[in-house]
Amino acid sequence: MATVFEMIINGDIPSTKLYEDESLLVILDINPVAKGHSLVISKTVYPNFTDCPVDVLAHMMEVAQKVDLQLRGKLGCDGTNIMINNGPASGQEIPHLHIHVIPRYKDDGQSFGFTKTKYDDGEIAQYGDLLRL
Ligand code: AMP
């Protein structure tokens, strides 16, 4: 079944487009964390981050950087969160790769809701050994 983003790309449902080229689309998120919350969406369906070729990812990040500058310049936001929810366990609702660019303001009271944890003694080195690329 087509994702919501495929329907938008195909023009089957409306969206507020900020930018479009041959490989991606930028739209406003319909349920924004803050007004101006934008989504950089690949036109080809890659369900998640790992499926996406690096040249496409690089272009998506290039455009996300322009969106970030636009949000700062036009809305006067103090910062942005630039994020990819990667897989259902991370909160990804739509299995079609997209980058969120979310305006943030000093003391806006928003948070990701993450609770941080701690390593036991010596455990950070073990994780380092396990994960070193
Ligand atoms: P994610 O949880 O990372 O998959 O994010 C999906 C995002 O798509 C959510 O922030 C939704 O608010 C947004 N969204 C869902 N449907 C639409 C739509 N029709 N137009 C714009 N944004 C949408």
Short mmCIF file of C-alpha atoms and ligand atoms in Angstrom, two decimals:
data_model
loop_
_atom_site.label_atom_id
_atom_site.label_comp_id
_atom_site.label_asym_id
_atom_site.label_seq_id
_atom_site.Cartn_x
_atom_site.Cartn_y
_atom_site.Cartn_z
CA MET A 1 0.00 0.00 0.00
CA ALA A 2 1.22 3.50 -0.82
CA THR A 3 2.52 5.57 2.06
CA VAL A 4 1.04 8.98 2.76
CA PHE A 5 4.22 10.46 1.34
CA GLU A 6 3.87 8.51 -1.93
CA MET A 7 0.33 9.88 -2.20
CA ILE A 8 1.69 13.40 -1.70
CA ILE A 9 4.50 12.85 -4.23
CA ASN A 10 2.00 11.47 -6.75
CA GLY A 11 -0.31 14.45 -6.18
CA ASP A 12 -3.11 12.24 -4.86
CA ILE A 13 -3.41 14.22 -1.61
CA PRO A 14 -2.53 17.85 -0.95
CA SER A 15 0.51 19.17 0.90
CA THR A 16 2.22 22.47 1.50
CA LYS A 17 5.39 22.19 -0.57
CA LEU A 18 8.44 24.27 0.19
CA TYR A 19 10.79 22.75 -2.39
CA GLU A 20 10.89 20.01 -5.00
CA ASP A 21 13.51 18.57 -7.31
CA GLU A 22 13.97 15.30 -9.18
CA SER A 23 14.84 13.26 -6.09
CA LEU A 24 13.10 14.86 -3.13
CA LEU A 25 10.32 17.00 -1.80
CA VAL A 26 10.12 19.33 1.21
CA ILE A 27 6.70 19.84 2.82
CA LEU A 28 5.34 21.25 6.05
CA ASP A 29 4.45 18.59 8.63
CA ILE A 30 0.68 18.57 9.11
CA ASN A 31 1.04 18.06 12.88
CA PRO A 32 4.05 20.19 13.68
CA VAL A 33 6.06 20.14 16.87
CA ALA A 34 6.41 23.85 16.11
CA LYS A 35 5.05 25.88 13.19
CA GLY A 36 7.40 25.53 10.24
CA HIS A 37 8.31 21.90 11.13
CA SER A 38 9.42 20.59 7.75
CA LEU A 39 9.94 17.17 6.22
CA VAL A 40 12.57 16.42 3.58
CA ILE A 41 11.22 13.34 1.79
CA SER A 42 12.97 11.18 -0.79
CA LYS A 43 10.85 10.56 -3.87
CA THR A 44 12.05 6.98 -4.13
CA VAL A 45 10.66 4.90 -1.28
CA TYR A 46 13.43 3.82 1.05
CA PRO A 47 11.71 2.42 4.12
CA ASN A 48 14.52 3.51 6.39
CA PHE A 49 17.94 5.10 6.70
CA THR A 50 20.02 2.03 5.91
CA ASP A 51 18.15 1.33 2.69
CA CYS A 52 19.01 4.72 1.22
CA PRO A 53 22.04 5.22 -1.05
CA VAL A 54 24.55 7.65 0.43
CA ASP A 55 24.35 10.08 -2.49
CA VAL A 56 20.61 10.46 -1.92
CA LEU A 57 21.16 10.89 1.81
CA ALA A 58 23.83 13.52 1.13
CA HIS A 59 21.43 15.46 -1.09
CA MET A 60 18.68 15.19 1.52
CA MET A 61 21.05 16.61 4.14
CA GLU A 62 22.12 19.38 1.76
CA VAL A 63 18.49 20.43 1.37
CA ALA A 64 17.80 19.97 5.11
CA GLN A 65 20.61 22.48 5.71
CA LYS A 66 18.85 24.99 3.43
CA VAL A 67 15.57 24.39 5.27
CA ASP A 68 17.37 24.99 8.57
CA LEU A 69 18.73 28.33 7.29
CA GLN A 70 15.28 29.30 6.03
CA LEU A 71 13.62 28.51 9.38
CA ARG A 72 16.25 30.49 11.25
CA GLY A 73 16.08 33.40 8.79
CA LYS A 74 12.31 33.64 8.29
CA LEU A 75 10.96 32.47 11.65
CA GLY A 76 13.82 33.62 13.85
CA CYS A 77 14.06 30.28 15.61
CA ASP A 78 17.08 29.87 17.86
CA GLY A 79 17.90 26.36 16.71
CA THR A 80 16.48 23.26 15.08
CA ASN A 81 16.28 19.56 15.68
CA ILE A 82 17.23 17.67 12.55
CA MET A 83 16.24 14.07 12.95
CA ILE A 84 15.31 10.81 11.30
CA ASN A 85 13.08 8.32 13.06
CA ASN A 86 14.56 5.07 11.85
CA GLY A 87 12.28 2.07 12.30
CA PRO A 88 9.07 1.62 14.30
CA ALA A 89 10.96 1.22 17.59
CA SER A 90 12.26 4.77 17.17
CA GLY A 91 8.79 6.20 16.60
CA GLN A 92 8.85 6.11 12.79
CA GLU A 93 5.21 6.15 11.70
CA ILE A 94 5.66 6.32 7.95
CA PRO A 95 8.05 3.75 6.44
CA HIS A 96 9.36 6.15 3.81
CA LEU A 97 12.62 7.90 4.61
CA HIS A 98 12.29 11.53 5.66
CA ILE A 99 14.26 14.08 7.65
CA HIS A 100 12.45 16.24 10.18
CA VAL A 101 13.68 19.84 10.53
CA ILE A 102 12.00 21.27 13.62
CA PRO A 103 12.27 24.90 14.69
CA ARG A 104 13.34 25.33 18.31
CA TYR A 105 13.23 28.39 20.51
CA LYS A 106 15.10 29.14 23.69
CA ASP A 107 13.05 27.88 26.64
CA ASP A 108 10.29 26.51 24.37
CA GLY A 109 9.70 23.69 26.84
CA GLN A 110 9.91 20.98 24.16
CA SER A 111 11.92 17.83 24.66
CA PHE A 112 12.31 14.49 22.96
CA GLY A 113 11.16 12.79 26.13
CA PHE A 114 14.32 10.73 26.29
CA THR A 115 15.38 9.46 29.67
CA LYS A 116 19.15 9.11 29.83
CA THR A 117 20.86 6.09 31.30
CA LYS A 118 24.34 5.44 32.73
CA TYR A 119 27.07 2.90 32.04
CA ASP A 120 28.22 0.58 34.80
CA ASP A 121 31.92 0.71 35.74
CA GLY A 122 34.05 -0.26 32.72
CA GLU A 123 31.02 -0.78 30.53
CA ILE A 124 31.60 2.22 28.26
CA ALA A 125 34.92 0.68 27.14
CA GLN A 126 33.15 -2.61 26.36
CA TYR A 127 30.59 -0.78 24.25
CA GLY A 128 33.44 1.07 22.56
CA ASP A 129 35.12 -2.26 21.69
CA LEU A 130 31.84 -3.73 20.49
CA LEU A 131 30.81 -0.81 18.32
CA ARG A 132 34.10 0.59 16.95
CA LEU A 133 33.86 0.84 13.14
P1 AMP B 1 7.67 9.76 11.47
O1 AMP B 1 7.04 9.47 12.81
O2 AMP B 1 9.13 10.09 11.58
O3 AMP B 1 7.39 8.67 10.47
O4 AMP B 1 7.01 11.10 10.96
C1 AMP B 1 5.91 11.16 10.13
C2 AMP B 1 5.43 12.60 10.14
O5 AMP B 1 4.57 12.78 9.04
C3 AMP B 1 4.67 12.99 11.40
O6 AMP B 1 5.34 14.07 12.05
C4 AMP B 1 3.30 13.41 10.87
O7 AMP B 1 2.77 14.52 11.55
C5 AMP B 1 3.60 13.72 9.42
N1 AMP B 1 2.47 13.56 8.51
C6 AMP B 1 1.58 12.53 8.47
N2 AMP B 1 0.69 12.74 7.47
C7 AMP B 1 1.03 13.91 6.88
C8 AMP B 1 0.49 14.66 5.78
N3 AMP B 1 -0.59 14.24 5.10
N4 AMP B 1 1.09 15.83 5.45
C9 AMP B 1 2.17 16.26 6.14
N5 AMP B 1 2.73 15.60 7.17
C10 AMP B 1 2.17 14.44 7.54
#
